[in-house]
Coordinates of C-alpha atoms and ligand atoms in Angstrom, one line a residue:
M1 CA 123.9 109.0 97.2
T2 CA 121.5 107.1 99.3
K3 CA 122.7 106.1 102.8
F4 CA 121.4 103.1 104.8
S5 CA 120.2 105.7 107.5
D6 CA 117.9 107.1 104.7
L7 CA 116.0 103.9 104.3
N8 CA 113.9 103.7 107.4
L9 CA 115.4 100.5 108.8
N10 CA 115.2 99.4 112.3
P11 CA 117.9 101.3 114.3
K12 CA 119.3 98.0 115.6
V13 CA 119.5 96.7 112.1
L14 CA 121.5 100.0 111.0
K15 CA 123.9 99.3 114.1
A16 CA 124.5 95.8 112.7
I17 CA 125.2 97.1 109.3
D18 CA 127.4 99.5 110.4
E19 CA 129.3 97.0 112.4
A20 CA 129.6 94.7 109.3
G21 CA 131.4 97.6 107.7
Y22 CA 129.0 98.8 105.0
E23 CA 128.1 102.3 104.6
T24 CA 126.3 102.7 101.3
P25 CA 123.6 100.5 100.0
T26 CA 124.3 98.8 96.7
P27 CA 121.7 99.6 93.9
I28 CA 119.7 96.3 94.5
Q29 CA 119.4 97.4 98.2
A30 CA 118.5 101.0 97.4
G31 CA 116.0 100.0 94.9
A32 CA 114.3 96.9 96.8
I33 CA 114.4 98.2 100.5
P34 CA 112.1 101.1 100.5
P35 CA 109.0 99.3 98.6
A36 CA 109.9 96.1 100.8
L37 CA 109.5 98.4 104.0
E38 CA 106.2 99.6 102.6
G39 CA 104.9 96.1 102.4
K40 CA 104.9 96.0 98.7
D41 CA 105.7 92.9 96.6
V42 CA 109.5 93.0 95.0
L43 CA 110.6 91.4 92.0
G44 CA 114.4 92.0 91.7
I45 CA 116.4 90.8 88.9
A46 CA 119.8 90.7 90.2
Q47 CA 122.5 88.1 90.8
T48 CA 124.7 87.0 93.6
G49 CA 127.3 89.6 94.3
T50 CA 125.2 92.6 94.0
G51 CA 124.2 92.7 97.7
K52 CA 120.7 91.1 97.0
T53 CA 120.7 88.8 100.2
A54 CA 120.9 92.1 102.3
S55 CA 118.1 93.8 100.1
F56 CA 115.6 91.1 101.5
T57 CA 117.1 90.4 104.9
L58 CA 117.3 93.9 106.1
P59 CA 113.7 95.0 105.3
M60 CA 112.6 91.6 106.7
I61 CA 114.2 92.0 110.0
T62 CA 112.9 95.4 110.2
L63 CA 109.2 94.2 109.7
L64 CA 109.6 91.2 111.8
A65 CA 111.2 93.1 114.7
R66 CA 107.7 94.0 115.8
G67 CA 105.4 90.9 116.8
R68 CA 106.5 87.5 117.9
A69 CA 106.4 83.9 116.4
R70 CA 104.0 81.2 117.4
A71 CA 104.7 77.5 117.7
R72 CA 105.1 75.7 114.3
M73 CA 103.7 78.9 112.6
P74 CA 106.9 80.6 111.2
R75 CA 106.2 84.4 110.2
S76 CA 108.4 84.5 107.2
L77 CA 110.0 82.2 104.7
V78 CA 112.9 82.2 102.4
L79 CA 113.4 79.6 99.8
C80 CA 116.6 78.9 98.3
P81 CA 117.7 76.3 95.7
T82 CA 120.8 74.9 97.5
R83 CA 121.8 74.1 101.1
E84 CA 124.7 76.1 100.8
L85 CA 122.8 79.3 99.6
A86 CA 120.4 78.7 102.4
A87 CA 123.0 78.6 105.1
Q88 CA 124.4 81.8 103.6
V89 CA 121.3 83.5 103.9
A90 CA 121.1 82.2 107.5
E91 CA 124.5 83.6 108.1
N92 CA 123.2 86.9 106.9
F93 CA 120.4 86.8 109.3
D94 CA 122.7 86.2 112.1
T95 CA 124.8 89.1 111.1
Y96 CA 122.0 91.6 110.8
T97 CA 119.7 90.4 113.6
K98 CA 122.5 90.4 116.2
H99 CA 121.0 93.3 118.4
L100 CA 117.5 91.9 118.0
K101 CA 115.8 88.9 119.5
L102 CA 114.6 87.1 116.3
T103 CA 114.4 83.4 116.0
K104 CA 115.4 81.4 112.7
A105 CA 115.3 77.8 111.5
L106 CA 117.3 76.5 108.7
L107 CA 115.4 73.6 106.9
I108 CA 117.8 71.9 104.6
G109 CA 118.6 68.3 103.6
G110 CA 121.3 66.2 104.9
V111 CA 120.4 67.5 108.5
S112 CA 118.1 65.3 110.8
F113 CA 114.4 66.2 111.0
G114 CA 114.4 66.0 114.6
E115 CA 116.7 68.9 115.3
Q116 CA 114.6 71.0 112.9
D117 CA 111.4 69.8 114.4
K118 CA 112.5 71.3 117.8
L119 CA 113.2 74.5 116.4
I120 CA 109.8 74.8 114.3
D121 CA 107.8 73.6 117.4
K122 CA 109.3 76.4 119.4
G123 CA 108.2 78.9 117.0
V124 CA 110.5 80.8 114.6
D125 CA 110.4 84.2 112.8
V126 CA 112.3 83.3 110.0
L127 CA 112.3 79.9 108.1
I128 CA 115.0 79.5 105.6
A129 CA 114.5 76.2 103.5
T130 CA 115.0 74.5 100.4
P131 CA 111.8 73.6 98.8
G132 CA 112.0 69.9 99.0
R133 CA 112.6 69.8 102.8
L134 CA 110.1 72.5 103.5
I135 CA 107.5 70.3 101.7
D136 CA 108.6 67.1 103.6
H137 CA 108.1 69.1 106.9
F138 CA 104.8 70.4 105.6
E139 CA 103.5 67.0 104.5
R140 CA 104.6 65.3 108.0
G141 CA 102.4 67.8 109.7
K142 CA 105.0 69.7 111.7
L143 CA 104.6 72.9 109.9
I144 CA 101.8 75.4 109.4
L145 CA 102.4 78.1 106.8
S146 CA 99.2 80.3 107.5
D147 CA 101.0 82.8 109.4
V148 CA 103.8 83.5 106.9
K149 CA 103.6 87.4 106.2
I150 CA 106.7 87.6 104.1
M151 CA 108.0 85.0 101.5
V152 CA 111.2 85.3 99.6
V153 CA 112.1 83.3 96.5
D154 CA 115.8 83.7 96.0
E155 CA 117.7 82.5 92.8
A156 CA 114.4 81.7 91.0
D157 CA 116.1 80.9 87.8
R158 CA 118.3 78.3 89.6
M159 CA 115.0 77.0 91.0
L160 CA 113.9 76.6 87.6
D161 CA 117.0 74.8 86.4
M162 CA 116.9 72.3 89.1
G163 CA 113.1 71.7 88.5
F164 CA 111.9 73.0 91.6
I165 CA 109.2 75.3 90.1
P166 CA 106.3 72.9 90.7
D167 CA 107.3 73.0 94.3
I168 CA 107.6 76.6 94.4
E169 CA 104.1 77.1 93.1
R170 CA 102.8 74.4 95.8
I171 CA 104.5 76.5 98.4
F172 CA 103.0 79.8 97.4
Q173 CA 99.5 78.0 97.5
M174 CA 100.4 76.8 101.0
T175 CA 100.8 80.3 102.2
P176 CA 98.3 83.0 102.7
F177 CA 97.2 84.9 99.7
T178 CA 97.8 88.2 101.7
R179 CA 101.7 87.4 102.1
Q180 CA 104.1 90.0 100.9
T181 CA 106.5 88.5 98.4
L182 CA 110.3 89.3 97.5
F183 CA 111.3 87.4 94.5
F184 CA 114.6 87.2 93.1
S185 CA 116.1 85.9 89.7
A186 CA 119.1 86.8 87.7
T187 CA 117.3 86.2 84.6
M188 CA 113.6 86.4 83.6
A189 CA 112.8 83.3 81.6
P190 CA 109.3 82.8 80.3
E191 CA 108.5 80.2 83.2
I192 CA 109.7 82.8 85.8
E193 CA 107.6 85.4 84.2
R194 CA 104.6 83.3 84.6
I195 CA 105.3 82.4 88.1
T196 CA 105.7 86.1 88.9
N197 CA 102.5 87.2 87.0
T198 CA 100.6 84.6 88.9
F199 CA 101.7 84.9 92.4
L200 CA 103.1 88.5 92.9
S201 CA 100.8 91.2 93.2
A202 CA 101.8 94.4 91.4
P203 CA 105.3 94.1 92.1
E204 CA 107.9 96.9 92.1
R205 CA 110.5 95.6 89.5
I206 CA 114.0 96.5 90.3
E207 CA 116.6 95.5 87.8
V208 CA 120.5 95.8 88.3
A209 CA 122.9 95.3 85.4
R210 CA 124.2 92.0 84.6
Q211 CA 127.5 91.4 86.4
A212 CA 129.3 90.0 83.2
T213 CA 128.5 93.2 81.1
T214 CA 129.3 95.7 83.8
S215 CA 132.1 94.2 86.0
E216 CA 135.1 95.6 84.0
N217 CA 137.2 94.4 87.0
I218 CA 137.0 91.0 85.6
E219 CA 139.6 90.2 83.1
Q220 CA 138.5 87.4 80.8
G221 CA 140.3 85.3 78.6
V222 CA 139.9 81.8 76.6
L223 CA 142.3 79.3 75.2
M224 CA 141.1 77.4 72.2
F225 CA 142.6 74.0 72.8
K226 CA 142.9 71.1 70.5
A227 CA 144.4 67.9 72.0
S228 CA 147.1 66.1 70.1
R229 CA 144.6 63.0 69.9
K230 CA 141.1 62.7 70.8
D231 CA 141.8 60.0 73.3
R232 CA 144.4 62.3 75.1
E233 CA 142.1 65.2 75.4
A234 CA 141.3 64.7 79.0
T235 CA 144.9 64.3 80.1
E236 CA 146.1 67.1 78.0
K237 CA 143.5 69.4 79.1
R238 CA 144.2 68.9 82.6
K239 CA 147.9 69.6 81.9
V240 CA 146.9 72.9 79.9
L241 CA 144.8 73.9 83.2
R242 CA 147.8 73.4 85.3
A243 CA 149.8 75.5 82.9
L244 CA 147.2 78.3 83.0
I245 CA 147.3 78.3 86.7
D246 CA 151.2 78.1 87.0
A247 CA 151.3 81.1 84.5
E248 CA 149.4 83.4 86.8
G249 CA 151.8 82.6 89.5
D250 CA 151.2 84.4 93.0
K251 CA 148.6 86.5 91.4
C252 CA 146.5 83.4 91.6
T253 CA 145.7 83.5 95.5
N254 CA 142.9 81.2 95.2
A255 CA 140.3 79.8 92.5
I256 CA 137.3 78.2 91.6
I257 CA 137.7 75.7 88.9
F258 CA 134.3 74.9 87.3
C259 CA 133.6 71.8 85.5
N260 CA 130.3 70.8 83.5
R261 CA 130.3 67.1 84.8
K262 CA 130.4 66.0 88.3
M263 CA 132.7 63.1 87.1
D264 CA 135.2 65.9 85.8
V265 CA 135.1 67.7 89.1
D266 CA 136.3 64.6 91.0
T267 CA 138.9 63.8 88.3
V268 CA 140.3 67.3 88.0
A269 CA 140.5 67.8 92.0
K270 CA 142.2 64.6 92.1
S271 CA 144.8 65.3 89.4
L272 CA 145.6 68.7 90.8
K273 CA 146.1 67.1 94.2
K274 CA 148.3 64.5 92.7
Y275 CA 150.4 67.3 91.2
G276 CA 151.0 69.1 94.6
Y277 CA 148.2 71.7 94.0
D278 CA 146.0 72.5 97.1
A279 CA 142.6 71.4 95.5
A280 CA 139.3 69.9 96.7
P281 CA 136.1 68.9 95.0
I282 CA 132.5 70.0 95.7
H283 CA 129.4 68.8 94.1
G284 CA 126.1 67.4 95.1
D285 CA 127.2 63.7 95.5
L286 CA 129.4 64.5 98.3
D287 CA 127.8 64.4 101.9
Q288 CA 126.8 67.5 103.4
S289 CA 129.5 67.6 106.4
Q290 CA 132.2 67.0 103.6
R291 CA 131.0 70.0 101.5
T292 CA 130.7 72.4 104.4
K293 CA 134.2 71.3 105.6
T294 CA 135.5 71.9 102.0
L295 CA 133.6 75.3 101.8
E296 CA 135.0 76.5 105.2
G297 CA 138.5 75.8 104.1
F298 CA 137.9 77.6 100.9
R299 CA 136.5 80.6 102.7
N300 CA 139.0 80.9 105.3
G301 CA 141.9 80.3 103.2
D302 CA 143.0 77.0 103.9
L303 CA 142.2 75.6 100.7
R304 CA 143.5 77.1 97.5
F305 CA 141.6 75.5 94.7
L306 CA 138.0 74.5 94.8
V307 CA 136.9 72.5 91.9
A308 CA 133.1 72.8 91.7
S309 CA 130.1 72.0 89.6
D310 CA 127.6 74.8 88.9
V311 CA 124.8 73.9 91.1
A312 CA 127.3 73.2 94.2
A313 CA 128.9 76.6 93.8
R314 CA 125.9 78.7 92.7
G315 CA 125.4 81.7 94.9
L316 CA 128.5 80.9 97.0
D317 CA 129.7 84.1 98.7
V318 CA 133.6 84.0 99.1
P319 CA 134.4 87.7 99.0
S320 CA 137.9 87.4 97.5
V321 CA 138.4 84.8 94.9
S322 CA 141.3 85.9 92.7
H323 CA 140.7 83.7 89.7
V324 CA 137.8 81.4 88.2
Y325 CA 138.8 78.6 85.8
N326 CA 136.3 77.4 83.4
Y327 CA 137.7 74.2 82.7
D328 CA 134.8 73.6 80.3
V329 CA 132.7 76.3 78.5
P330 CA 129.4 75.9 80.3
S331 CA 126.7 74.5 78.1
H332 CA 124.1 77.1 79.2
A333 CA 125.6 80.5 78.6
E334 CA 124.1 82.0 81.8
D335 CA 126.1 79.9 83.8
Y336 CA 129.2 81.7 82.4
V337 CA 127.9 85.0 84.1
H338 CA 127.3 83.2 87.3
R339 CA 130.8 81.2 87.4
I340 CA 132.8 84.6 86.6
G341 CA 130.7 86.5 89.1
R342 CA 132.6 84.5 91.7
T343 CA 135.5 86.6 91.3
G344 CA 136.1 90.4 91.1
R345 CA 133.5 90.7 93.9
A346 CA 133.1 93.9 96.1
G347 CA 135.0 95.9 93.7
R348 CA 138.2 93.8 93.6
D349 CA 139.9 92.8 90.5
G350 CA 139.4 89.2 89.3
K351 CA 140.4 87.0 86.2
A352 CA 138.5 84.5 84.4
I353 CA 140.1 81.9 82.3
M354 CA 138.4 79.3 80.2
I355 CA 139.5 76.3 78.1
C356 CA 137.6 75.6 75.1
V357 CA 137.9 72.4 73.2
P358 CA 136.7 72.2 69.5
R359 CA 133.4 70.6 70.3
D360 CA 132.6 73.4 73.0
E361 CA 133.0 76.2 70.2
K362 CA 129.2 76.5 69.7
N363 CA 128.8 77.0 73.4
L364 CA 131.4 79.5 73.5
E365 CA 129.4 81.4 70.7
D366 CA 126.4 81.5 73.0
V367 CA 128.4 82.8 75.8
E368 CA 129.9 85.7 73.7
R369 CA 126.4 86.3 72.3
L370 CA 125.2 86.5 76.1
V371 CA 127.8 88.7 77.2
Q372 CA 128.1 90.9 74.1
R373 CA 131.5 90.7 73.7
E374 CA 134.2 88.4 72.3
I375 CA 136.2 86.9 74.9
P376 CA 140.0 87.6 74.4
R377 CA 141.8 84.6 72.9
L378 CA 144.8 83.4 75.2
D379 CA 148.2 81.9 74.1
N380 CA 148.8 78.5 75.3
P381 CA 151.1 78.7 78.0
L382 CA 152.5 75.3 77.0
G383 CA 153.7 77.1 73.7
G384 CA 151.0 76.5 71.3
S385 CA 147.4 76.1 70.8
E386 CA 147.4 72.6 69.3
A387 CA 149.2 69.2 70.1
K388 CA 151.9 70.7 72.1
A389 CA 150.9 68.3 74.9
A390 CA 151.8 65.3 72.9
P391 CA 153.6 62.5 74.7
A392 CA 157.2 63.6 74.3
A393 CA 156.6 67.2 75.0
E394 CA 154.4 66.2 78.0
A395 CA 157.3 64.3 79.5
K396 CA 159.3 67.4 79.5
T397 CA 156.8 69.7 80.8
T398 CA 155.5 67.6 83.3
D399 CA 158.5 67.6 85.2
A400 CA 158.7 71.5 84.9
P401 CA 156.9 73.0 87.9
A402 CA 159.3 72.7 90.7
A403 CA 156.6 72.7 93.4
K404 CA 155.1 69.4 92.0
S405 CA 155.6 66.3 93.9
D406 CA 158.2 63.6 92.6
E407 CA 155.6 61.3 92.7
A408 CA 153.3 63.1 90.5
A409 CA 155.9 64.1 88.1
K410 CA 156.6 60.4 87.8
S411 CA 153.3 59.1 87.3
E412 CA 151.8 60.9 84.5
K413 CA 154.3 60.4 81.5
P414 CA 155.5 56.9 81.5
K415 CA 152.3 55.1 82.3
R416 CA 151.2 54.5 78.8
T417 CA 154.5 53.5 77.4
R418 CA 154.8 51.1 80.4
T419 CA 151.2 49.7 79.9
R420 CA 151.9 49.0 76.2
S421 CA 155.3 47.5 76.8
R422 CA 153.7 45.3 79.1
K423 CA 156.5 45.1 81.7
K424 CA 155.3 44.5 85.0
P425 CA 155.0 48.1 86.9
D426 CA 155.7 48.6 90.4
A427 CA 152.6 49.1 92.9
A428 CA 153.1 53.0 93.1
K429 CA 153.1 53.2 89.4
V430 CA 150.3 51.1 89.0
D431 CA 148.5 53.4 91.5
A432 CA 149.2 56.5 89.7
E433 CA 148.3 54.9 86.5
Q434 CA 145.1 53.8 87.5
T435 CA 144.2 57.2 89.0
E436 CA 144.9 59.0 85.7
T437 CA 143.9 56.3 83.2
A438 CA 141.0 54.6 84.6
Q439 CA 139.3 57.4 86.1
A440 CA 140.0 60.2 83.8
D441 CA 141.4 59.4 80.6
S442 CA 139.3 56.3 79.6
P443 CA 137.6 57.1 76.3
K444 CA 134.5 56.3 78.0
A445 CA 134.8 59.5 79.9
D446 CA 135.1 61.6 77.1
K447 CA 132.5 60.1 74.7
P448 CA 130.0 62.6 73.8
D449 CA 127.2 60.1 74.9
A450 CA 128.6 60.0 78.4
K451 CA 128.6 63.8 78.5
A452 CA 126.1 64.9 81.4
D453 CA 124.7 68.3 81.3
A454 CA 125.8 70.5 84.1
K455 CA 122.5 69.7 85.6
S456 CA 123.5 66.5 86.4
D457 CA 123.9 68.1 89.9
A458 CA 120.2 68.5 90.1
K459 CA 118.6 65.7 88.3
P460 CA 120.5 62.6 88.5
Q461 CA 119.5 61.2 85.2
D462 CA 120.2 57.3 84.4
K463 CA 123.3 58.0 82.3
K464 CA 123.3 54.7 80.8
S465 CA 119.9 55.5 79.3
D466 CA 118.5 58.2 77.3
K467 CA 115.4 58.4 79.3
P468 CA 114.1 61.9 80.4
A469 CA 115.3 63.1 83.6
K470 CA 111.6 63.1 84.9
E471 CA 111.2 59.6 84.5
S472 CA 114.3 58.6 86.3
A473 CA 113.9 61.2 89.0
D474 CA 110.3 60.2 89.8
K475 CA 111.5 56.5 90.2
A476 CA 114.6 57.3 92.2
P477 CA 114.5 56.4 95.7
A478 CA 113.7 58.8 98.6
Q479 CA 117.3 59.3 100.0
K480 CA 119.3 60.4 97.1
A481 CA 122.9 61.3 97.5
D482 CA 122.6 64.4 95.2
A483 CA 122.3 67.8 97.1
A484 CA 119.4 69.1 94.9
Q485 CA 117.6 65.7 94.9
D486 CA 118.0 65.4 98.7
D487 CA 116.6 68.8 99.1
K488 CA 113.4 67.5 97.0
P489 CA 110.4 65.9 98.7
N490 CA 109.9 62.2 98.4
N491 CA 106.4 62.2 97.2
R492 CA 106.1 65.3 94.9
R493 CA 103.0 65.7 92.7
G494 CA 104.6 67.8 90.0
G495 CA 102.9 70.7 88.4
R496 CA 102.5 72.6 85.3
G497 CA 105.0 73.3 83.1
G498 CA 108.2 74.0 85.4
R499 CA 110.1 70.6 85.6
G500 CA 108.5 69.0 82.6
D501 CA 109.4 71.8 80.3
N502 CA 112.9 72.1 81.8
N503 CA 113.7 68.4 81.0
R504 CA 112.6 68.9 77.5
N505 CA 115.0 71.4 77.2
D506 CA 117.6 69.4 78.7
N507 CA 116.9 66.6 76.4
N508 CA 117.1 69.0 73.5
R509 CA 120.2 70.2 74.5
Q510 CA 121.7 66.9 75.1
Q511 CA 120.3 65.9 71.6
N512 CA 122.2 69.1 70.3
N513 CA 125.4 68.2 71.9
R514 CA 125.1 64.8 70.3
N515 CA 124.4 66.5 66.9
D516 CA 127.5 68.5 67.3
N517 CA 129.6 65.5 67.5
R518 CA 127.8 62.9 65.4
V519 CA 129.2 61.6 61.9
V520 CA 126.5 61.9 59.5
G521 CA 125.3 58.9 57.8
L522 CA 127.0 56.5 60.3
G523 CA 124.6 56.8 63.2
D524 CA 125.4 57.5 66.7
H525 CA 127.1 54.2 67.6
T526 CA 129.9 54.4 64.9
P527 CA 133.2 53.1 66.2
E528 CA 135.3 56.1 67.5
F529 CA 138.3 55.7 65.2
I530 CA 136.0 55.9 62.1
G531 CA 134.4 59.2 63.5
L532 CA 138.0 60.6 64.2
S533 CA 139.2 60.2 60.6
F534 CA 135.9 61.7 59.1
A535 CA 136.1 64.7 61.6
E536 CA 139.9 65.3 60.6
R537 CA 138.6 65.4 56.8
R538 CA 135.9 67.6 57.3
E539 CA 138.1 70.3 58.9
Ligands
LIG601 P1 125.1 89.1 97.7 O1 124.8 89.4 96.3 O2 124.1 88.9 98.7 O3 125.7 87.6 97.5 O4 126.4 89.8 98.5 C1 127.6 89.9 97.9 C2 128.6 90.5 98.9 O5 128.5 92.1 99.1 C3 128.7 89.8 100.2 O6 129.8 89.5 100.7 C4 128.0 90.9 101.2 O7 128.6 91.1 102.4 C5 128.6 92.1 100.4 N1 127.8 93.4 100.7 C6 126.3 93.5 100.9 N2 125.9 94.7 100.9 C7 127.0 95.4 100.8 C8 127.1 96.9 101.0 N3 126.1 97.7 101.0 N4 128.4 97.3 100.6 C9 129.4 96.5 100.5 N5 129.3 95.1 100.4 C10 128.0 94.6 100.7

């Protein structure tokens, strides 16, 4: 078996690896480090959890250990799709450069330009950046990329999803033709293939097996759930989620709960909190300091449940996550692989539990086709797969978990009855009712038309219109709250294929989603009760 000491790494890097407690390189490390040290281009097909970050940081540090950085001219560049991922790569550099004098700068949105400028002015060996922020710095004339000797593109498939491919192409063109490129992607979509064919030179291709097909240590299950009534789906689904969490008991030390929509991330986190679960949301609309704080809390064990969108949680390295809950079946099958890969890391056991409502069954089929296995069906812990969370039953079970707060137990069940009986409710009850009904259970939130793709994190489409994302993104103001958008440059020129193709796909997907729910012959704007009765008869 290969050992780190066989890999020709700098002795000071080896010392840091040893101190980090790693003995043997993972397959992607054993495959990528030797050609990278020889100066070759590398195409790594691997995802997070495989040790891919060290597979590029270790050879980079070894190569950079010789030589010095010049003002405004970084010697190497790492591009990451999200701020969190960039911060994680920066942490890796800190770990492995601790016995060397290499400097780095992190260029991400949500941090002032001034601080970043100062670092760049001094000269850095490694620049770790999200594409948009890097282009912003470049266009302000603060950065010269002509001395970049090594360029890393991390999570290229996520870059594609987020519409960053035109930016990546621009950045490639801003760096010298002679640079060495280390390029990583979990999947090889045609657009990614095109980029690698254009910008990589005779790369050494290293592919490590997909996590979802190899990680036998992740136990998977899906609960097929149909609400008692369509307008109760959101409430009942959250109740089912709580029951699934409770059913795991102490085995669930911590969990990431994935939702497809940012709106649901907030609602689910709020609802869990209300029921006494230690939960917090993370998605692109939250400000950076809040996101960092939430993540830190989750990493160090202070926070038990992290409710997340795909983009926000992508690539996050929290070594011991006991459970992943998919509150929704992801609308892109590959996201399932990424989501469940948050658990069962570093050889530990993990469990991935998903809830599938009838309209997500097609997505479930796609997931099962991708992972090439049937995901075992779970029994509903509330005692049946359908209609068990109907109002009367709900009243009972809501009170069941002893750990839940009284306020929470009181608030969910009686609220509708009271609203309907038009008795004057007291202030606390009104409050609880508003939280659950106005924000979560409103039929509006559940309408297929309101369904935003998981990518809403990356491209804040105007949800009220069906305009393509590109149009609204181009019109959007410079300071967007969204993480991905923050990290995009203000005046981009676009490029071939990438973002446009992606948007077309998104639109098709959204169109497909609508088709799945459409009542044939009555148009898209049929009153919901008519749709319900047709749907019932069809089954
Ligand atoms: P990554 O795929 O880069 O996100 O890494 C996944 C996890 O594996 C991180 O927690 C790393 O610290 C850890 N790791 C990286 N290399 C090794 C190794 N050679 N042996 C054991 N764990 C490692």
